[in-house]
PDB file of C-alpha atoms in Angstrom:
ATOM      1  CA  UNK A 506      17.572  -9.916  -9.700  1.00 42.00           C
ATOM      2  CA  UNK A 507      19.486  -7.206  -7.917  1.00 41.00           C
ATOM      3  CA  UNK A 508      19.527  -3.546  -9.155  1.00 42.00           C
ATOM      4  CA  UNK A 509      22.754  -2.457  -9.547  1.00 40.00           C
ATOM      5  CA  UNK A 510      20.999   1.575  -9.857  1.00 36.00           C
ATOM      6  CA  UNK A 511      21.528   2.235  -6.190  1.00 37.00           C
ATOM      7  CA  UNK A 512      22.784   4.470  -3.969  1.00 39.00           C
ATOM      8  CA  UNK A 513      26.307   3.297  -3.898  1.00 36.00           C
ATOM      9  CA  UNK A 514      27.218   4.878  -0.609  1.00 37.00           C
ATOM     10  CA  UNK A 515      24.536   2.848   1.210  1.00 37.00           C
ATOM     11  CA  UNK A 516      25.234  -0.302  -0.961  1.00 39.00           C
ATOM     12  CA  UNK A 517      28.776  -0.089  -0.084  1.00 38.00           C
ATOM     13  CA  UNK A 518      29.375   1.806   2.764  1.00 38.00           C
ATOM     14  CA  UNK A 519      28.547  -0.806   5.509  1.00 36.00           C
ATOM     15  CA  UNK A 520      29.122  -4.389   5.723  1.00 41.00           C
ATOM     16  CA  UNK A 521      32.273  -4.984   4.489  1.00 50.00           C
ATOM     17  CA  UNK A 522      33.127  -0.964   4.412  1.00 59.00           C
ATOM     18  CA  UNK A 523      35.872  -0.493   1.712  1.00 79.00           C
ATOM     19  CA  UNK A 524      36.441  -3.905   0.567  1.00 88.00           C
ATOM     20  CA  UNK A 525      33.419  -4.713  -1.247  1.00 92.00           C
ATOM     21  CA  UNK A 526      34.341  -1.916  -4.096  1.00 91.00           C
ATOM     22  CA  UNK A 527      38.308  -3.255  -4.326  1.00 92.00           C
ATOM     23  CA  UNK A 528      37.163  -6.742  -4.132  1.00 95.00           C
ATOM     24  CA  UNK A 529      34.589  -6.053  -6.761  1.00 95.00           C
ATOM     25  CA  UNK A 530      37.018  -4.279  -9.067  1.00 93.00           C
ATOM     26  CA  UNK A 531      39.369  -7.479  -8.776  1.00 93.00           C
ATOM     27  CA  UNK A 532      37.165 -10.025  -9.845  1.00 96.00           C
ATOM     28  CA  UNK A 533      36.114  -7.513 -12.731  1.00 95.00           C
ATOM     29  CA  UNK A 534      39.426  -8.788 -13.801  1.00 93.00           C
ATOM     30  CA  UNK A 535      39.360 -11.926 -13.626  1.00 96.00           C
ATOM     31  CA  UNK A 536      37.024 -15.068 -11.459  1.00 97.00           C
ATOM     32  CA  UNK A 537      38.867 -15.841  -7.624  1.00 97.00           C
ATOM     33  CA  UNK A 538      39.133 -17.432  -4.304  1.00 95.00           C
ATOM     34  CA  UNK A 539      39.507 -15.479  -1.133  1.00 94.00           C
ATOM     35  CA  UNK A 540      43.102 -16.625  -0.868  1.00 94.00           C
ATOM     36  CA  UNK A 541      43.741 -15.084  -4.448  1.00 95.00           C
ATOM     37  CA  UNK A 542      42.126 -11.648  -3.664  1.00 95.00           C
ATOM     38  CA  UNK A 543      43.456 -10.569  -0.662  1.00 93.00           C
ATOM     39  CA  UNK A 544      47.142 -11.182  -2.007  1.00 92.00           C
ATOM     40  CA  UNK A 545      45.611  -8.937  -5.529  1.00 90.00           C
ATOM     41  CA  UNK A 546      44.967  -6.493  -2.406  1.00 88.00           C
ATOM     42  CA  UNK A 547      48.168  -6.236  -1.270  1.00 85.00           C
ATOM     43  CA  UNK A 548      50.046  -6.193  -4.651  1.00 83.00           C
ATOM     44  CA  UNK A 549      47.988  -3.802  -5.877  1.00 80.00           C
ATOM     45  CA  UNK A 550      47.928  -1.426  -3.000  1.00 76.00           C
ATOM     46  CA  UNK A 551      51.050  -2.032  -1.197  1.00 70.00           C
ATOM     47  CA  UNK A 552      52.141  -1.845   2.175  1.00 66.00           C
ATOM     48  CA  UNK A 553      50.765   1.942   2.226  1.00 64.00           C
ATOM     49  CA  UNK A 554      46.841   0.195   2.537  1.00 68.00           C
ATOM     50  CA  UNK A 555      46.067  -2.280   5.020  1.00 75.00           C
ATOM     51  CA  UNK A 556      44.749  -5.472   3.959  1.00 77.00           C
ATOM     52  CA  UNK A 557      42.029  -6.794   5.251  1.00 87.00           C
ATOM     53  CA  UNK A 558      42.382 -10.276   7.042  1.00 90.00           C
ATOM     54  CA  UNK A 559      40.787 -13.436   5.362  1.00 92.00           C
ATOM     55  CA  UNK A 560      37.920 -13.502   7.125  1.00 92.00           C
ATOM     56  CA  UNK A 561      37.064 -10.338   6.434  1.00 93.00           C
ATOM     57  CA  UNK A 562      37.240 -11.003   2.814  1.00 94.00           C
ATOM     58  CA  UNK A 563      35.370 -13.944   2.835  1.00 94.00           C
ATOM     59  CA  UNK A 564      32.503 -12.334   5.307  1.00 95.00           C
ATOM     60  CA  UNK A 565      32.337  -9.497   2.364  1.00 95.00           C
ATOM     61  CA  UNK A 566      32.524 -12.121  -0.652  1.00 97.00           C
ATOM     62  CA  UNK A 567      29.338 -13.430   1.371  1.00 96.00           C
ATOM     63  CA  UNK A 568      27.552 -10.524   1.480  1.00 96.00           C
ATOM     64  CA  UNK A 569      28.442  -9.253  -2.039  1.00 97.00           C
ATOM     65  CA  UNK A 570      26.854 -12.468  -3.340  1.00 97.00           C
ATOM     66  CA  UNK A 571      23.671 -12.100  -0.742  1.00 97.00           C
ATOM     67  CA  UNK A 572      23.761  -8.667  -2.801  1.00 97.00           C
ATOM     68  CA  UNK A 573      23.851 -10.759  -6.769  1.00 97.00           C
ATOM     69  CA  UNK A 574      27.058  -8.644  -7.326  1.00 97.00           C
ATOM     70  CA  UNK A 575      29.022 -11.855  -7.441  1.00 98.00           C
ATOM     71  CA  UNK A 576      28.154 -15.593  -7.718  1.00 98.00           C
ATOM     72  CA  UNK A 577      30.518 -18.281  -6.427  1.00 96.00           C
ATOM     73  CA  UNK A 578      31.200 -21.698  -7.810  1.00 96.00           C
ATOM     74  CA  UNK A 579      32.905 -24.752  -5.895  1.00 92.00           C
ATOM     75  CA  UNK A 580      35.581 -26.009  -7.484  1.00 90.00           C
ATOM     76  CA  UNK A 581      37.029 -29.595  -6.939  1.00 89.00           C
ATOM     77  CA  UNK A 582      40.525 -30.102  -5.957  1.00 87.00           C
ATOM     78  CA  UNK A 583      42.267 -33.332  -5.973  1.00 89.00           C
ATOM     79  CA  UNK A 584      43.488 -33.875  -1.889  1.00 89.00           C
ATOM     80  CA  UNK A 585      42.389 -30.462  -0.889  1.00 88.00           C
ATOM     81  CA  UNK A 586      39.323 -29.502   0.162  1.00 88.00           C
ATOM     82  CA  UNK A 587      36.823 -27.435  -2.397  1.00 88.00           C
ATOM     83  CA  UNK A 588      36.962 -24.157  -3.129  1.00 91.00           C
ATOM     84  CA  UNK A 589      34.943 -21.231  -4.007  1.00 94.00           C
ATOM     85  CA  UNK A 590      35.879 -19.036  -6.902  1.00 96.00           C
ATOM     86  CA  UNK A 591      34.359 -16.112  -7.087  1.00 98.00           C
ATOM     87  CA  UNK A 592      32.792 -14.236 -10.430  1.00 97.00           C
ATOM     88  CA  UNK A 593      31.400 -10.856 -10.649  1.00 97.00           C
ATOM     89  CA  UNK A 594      27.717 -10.690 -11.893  1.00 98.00           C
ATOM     90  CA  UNK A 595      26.064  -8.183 -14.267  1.00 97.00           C
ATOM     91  CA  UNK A 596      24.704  -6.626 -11.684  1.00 97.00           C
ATOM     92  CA  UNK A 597      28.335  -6.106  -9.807  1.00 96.00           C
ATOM     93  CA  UNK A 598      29.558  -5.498 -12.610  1.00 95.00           C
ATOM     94  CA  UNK A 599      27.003  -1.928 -13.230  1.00 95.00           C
ATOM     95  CA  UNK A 600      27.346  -1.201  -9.458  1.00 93.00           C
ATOM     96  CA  UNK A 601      31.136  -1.180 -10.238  1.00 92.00           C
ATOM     97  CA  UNK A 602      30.760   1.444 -12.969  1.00 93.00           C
ATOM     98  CA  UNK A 603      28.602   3.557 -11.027  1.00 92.00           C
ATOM     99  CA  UNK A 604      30.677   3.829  -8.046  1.00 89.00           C
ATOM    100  CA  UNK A 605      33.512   4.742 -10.722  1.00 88.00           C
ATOM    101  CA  UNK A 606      32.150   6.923 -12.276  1.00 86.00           C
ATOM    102  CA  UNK A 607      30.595   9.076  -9.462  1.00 88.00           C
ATOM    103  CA  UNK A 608      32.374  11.552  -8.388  1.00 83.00           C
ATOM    104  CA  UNK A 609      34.531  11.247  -4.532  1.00 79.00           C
ATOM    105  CA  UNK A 610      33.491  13.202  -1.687  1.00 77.00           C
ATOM    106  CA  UNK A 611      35.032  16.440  -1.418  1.00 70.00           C
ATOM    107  CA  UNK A 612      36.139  18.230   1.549  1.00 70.00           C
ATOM    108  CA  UNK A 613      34.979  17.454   4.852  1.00 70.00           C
ATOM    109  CA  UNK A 614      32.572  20.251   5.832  1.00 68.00           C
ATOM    110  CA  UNK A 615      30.831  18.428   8.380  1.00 69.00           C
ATOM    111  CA  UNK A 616      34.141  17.897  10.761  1.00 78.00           C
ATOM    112  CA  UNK A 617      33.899  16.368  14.123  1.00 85.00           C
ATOM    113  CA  UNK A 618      37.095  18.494  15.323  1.00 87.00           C
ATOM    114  CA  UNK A 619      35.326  21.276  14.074  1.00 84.00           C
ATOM    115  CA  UNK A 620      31.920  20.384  16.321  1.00 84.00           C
ATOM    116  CA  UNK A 621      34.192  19.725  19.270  1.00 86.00           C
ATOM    117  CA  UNK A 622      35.984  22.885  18.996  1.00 84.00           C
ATOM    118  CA  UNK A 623      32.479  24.939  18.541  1.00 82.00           C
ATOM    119  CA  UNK A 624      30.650  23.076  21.361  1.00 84.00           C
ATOM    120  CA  UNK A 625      33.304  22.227  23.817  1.00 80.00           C
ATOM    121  CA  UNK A 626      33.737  25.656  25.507  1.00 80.00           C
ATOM    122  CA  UNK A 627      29.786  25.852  25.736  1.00 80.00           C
ATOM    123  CA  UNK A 628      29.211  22.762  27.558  1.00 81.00           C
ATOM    124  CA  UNK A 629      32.971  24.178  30.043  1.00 81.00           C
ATOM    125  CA  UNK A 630      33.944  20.862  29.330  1.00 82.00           C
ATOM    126  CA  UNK A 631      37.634  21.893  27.325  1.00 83.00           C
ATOM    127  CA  UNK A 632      38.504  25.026  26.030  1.00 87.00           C
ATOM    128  CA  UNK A 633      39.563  25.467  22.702  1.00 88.00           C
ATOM    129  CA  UNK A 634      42.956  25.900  22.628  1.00 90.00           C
ATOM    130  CA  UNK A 635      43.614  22.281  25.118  1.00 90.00           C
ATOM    131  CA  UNK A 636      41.634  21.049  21.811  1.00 91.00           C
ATOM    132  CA  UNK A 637      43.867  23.141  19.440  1.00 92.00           C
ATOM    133  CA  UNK A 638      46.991  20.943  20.552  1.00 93.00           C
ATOM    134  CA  UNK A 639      45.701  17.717  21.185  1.00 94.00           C
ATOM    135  CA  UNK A 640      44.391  17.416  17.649  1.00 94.00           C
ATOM    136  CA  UNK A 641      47.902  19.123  16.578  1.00 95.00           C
ATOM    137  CA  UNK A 642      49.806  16.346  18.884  1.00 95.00           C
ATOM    138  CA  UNK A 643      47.956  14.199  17.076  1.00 95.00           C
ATOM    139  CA  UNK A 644      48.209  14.975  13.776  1.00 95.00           C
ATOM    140  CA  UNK A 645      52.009  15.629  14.220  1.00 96.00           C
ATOM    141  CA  UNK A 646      52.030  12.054  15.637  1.00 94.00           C
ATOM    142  CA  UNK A 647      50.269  10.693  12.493  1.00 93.00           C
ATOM    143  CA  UNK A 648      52.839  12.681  10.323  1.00 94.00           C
ATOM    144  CA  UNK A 649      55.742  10.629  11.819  1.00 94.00           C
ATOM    145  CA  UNK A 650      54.179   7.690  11.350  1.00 91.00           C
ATOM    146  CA  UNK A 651      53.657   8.337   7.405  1.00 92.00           C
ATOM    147  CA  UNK A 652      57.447   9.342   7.481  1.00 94.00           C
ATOM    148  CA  UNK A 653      58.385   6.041   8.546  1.00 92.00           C
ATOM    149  CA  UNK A 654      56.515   4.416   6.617  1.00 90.00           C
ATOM    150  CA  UNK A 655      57.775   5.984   3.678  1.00 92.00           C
ATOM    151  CA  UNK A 656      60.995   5.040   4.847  1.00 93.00           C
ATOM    152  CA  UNK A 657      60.633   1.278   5.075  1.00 90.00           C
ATOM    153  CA  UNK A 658      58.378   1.492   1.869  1.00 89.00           C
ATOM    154  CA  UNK A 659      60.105  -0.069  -1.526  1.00 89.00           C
ATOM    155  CA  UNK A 660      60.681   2.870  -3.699  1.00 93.00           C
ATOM    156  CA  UNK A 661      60.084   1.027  -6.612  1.00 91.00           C
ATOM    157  CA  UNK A 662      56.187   1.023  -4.660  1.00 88.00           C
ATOM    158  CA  UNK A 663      54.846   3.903  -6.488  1.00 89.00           C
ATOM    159  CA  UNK A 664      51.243   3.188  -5.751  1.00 87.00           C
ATOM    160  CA  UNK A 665      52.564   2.695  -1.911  1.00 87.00           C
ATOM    161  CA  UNK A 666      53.975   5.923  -1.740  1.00 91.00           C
ATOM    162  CA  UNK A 667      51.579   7.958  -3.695  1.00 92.00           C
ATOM    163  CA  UNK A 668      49.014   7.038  -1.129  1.00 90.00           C
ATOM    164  CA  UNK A 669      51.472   7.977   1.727  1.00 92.00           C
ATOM    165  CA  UNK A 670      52.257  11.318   0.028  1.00 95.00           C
ATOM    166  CA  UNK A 671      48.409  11.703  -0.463  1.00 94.00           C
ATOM    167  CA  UNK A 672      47.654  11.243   3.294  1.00 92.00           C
ATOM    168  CA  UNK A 673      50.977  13.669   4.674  1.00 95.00           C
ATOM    169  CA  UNK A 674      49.774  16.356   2.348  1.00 96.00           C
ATOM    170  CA  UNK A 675      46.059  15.897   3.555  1.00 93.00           C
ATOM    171  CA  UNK A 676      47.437  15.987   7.295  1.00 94.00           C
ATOM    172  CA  UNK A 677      49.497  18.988   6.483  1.00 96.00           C
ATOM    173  CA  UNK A 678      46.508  20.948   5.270  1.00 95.00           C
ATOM    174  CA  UNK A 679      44.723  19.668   8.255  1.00 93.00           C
ATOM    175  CA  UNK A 680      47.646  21.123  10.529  1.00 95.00           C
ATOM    176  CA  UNK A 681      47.369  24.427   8.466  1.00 96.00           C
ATOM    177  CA  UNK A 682      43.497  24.813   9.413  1.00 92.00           C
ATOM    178  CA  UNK A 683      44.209  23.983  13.221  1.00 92.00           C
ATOM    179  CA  UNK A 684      46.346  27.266  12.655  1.00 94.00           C
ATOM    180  CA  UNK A 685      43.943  29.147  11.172  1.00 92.00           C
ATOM    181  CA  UNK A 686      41.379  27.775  14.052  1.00 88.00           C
ATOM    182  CA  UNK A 687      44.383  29.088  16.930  1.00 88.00           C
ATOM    183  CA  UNK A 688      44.009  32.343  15.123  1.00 90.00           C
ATOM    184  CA  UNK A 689      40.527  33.380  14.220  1.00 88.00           C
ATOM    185  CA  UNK A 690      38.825  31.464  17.619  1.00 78.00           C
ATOM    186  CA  UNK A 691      41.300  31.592  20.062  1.00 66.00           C
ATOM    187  CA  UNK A 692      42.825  35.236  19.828  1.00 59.00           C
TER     188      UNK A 692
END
């Protein structure tokens, strides 16, 4: 039997990347088939979080119950093929609450912009302000696409729209840093 008492970022963090905890969380819920989860995906998250495709899902379902978080069972169906439904083990089940209950990470202090702005100009590869405003560029780019996507968004998709107004105000702070970066490195 599996030990759900381990470290969650390495149990979850590859293979199946963000889906395993989501998927986990679902079937915490109640038993299903791949079908049935990734539509619980995307009415639960919205059009603001990308679903993953099916296979995906059912590459991840595999691995989860490689893992003993999850244990499927065929089910008969009359003219259709079987199908798997899925149930979440004891041990998924304490690797669920422990990823919960930890803590997220905080802020990035480890940034690659950051790296490439320090190390750049040493190697006379870019200088820092050509690195300034492509990562603005960027980031200004990003912050038009999470307009329109808030436009074509449902507004009765609160979750949706939380998450978009999560991510602008993330990339805004991120803008405000590049201009503290333009000021403190480049002048």
């Amino acid at each position: 039997m599996h030990s759900a008492n381990v470290d969650v970022n390495r149990q979850f963090g590859n293979g199946g990347g963000r889906v395993r905890l989501p998927l986990l969380a679902l079937l915490a819920k109640e038993p299903a088939h791949g079908y049935e989860l990734k539509q619980a995906l995307e009415q639960t998250f919205g059009s603001a979080y990308p679903s993953p495709n099916i296979g995906q899902i059912y590459v991840t379902l595999g691995r989860l119950e490689k893992d003993g978080l999850v244990r499927a069972v065929d089910v008969e169906q009359s003219n259709r093929p079987n199908k798997k439904v899925y149930y979440l083990t004891a041990d998924g089940r304490e690797a669920l609450e422990t990823w919960v209950d930890e803590p997220t990470e905080g802020p990035r202090v480890r940034d690659e912009f950051f790296m490439k702005l320090v190390l750049a100009p040493l190697t006379g590869i870019a200088d820092r302000m050509a690195l300034i405003n492509r990562q603005r560029r960027h980031y200004l780019s990003l912050m038009r696409d999470l307009t329109e996507l808030a436009e074509r968004t449902d507004p009765g998709d609160r979750v949706a729209l939380l998450l978009i107004e999560g991510a602008t105000l993330h990339l805004q702070a991120d803008l405000d840093w590049l201009e503290r970066c333009q000021e403190d490195l480049v002048t």
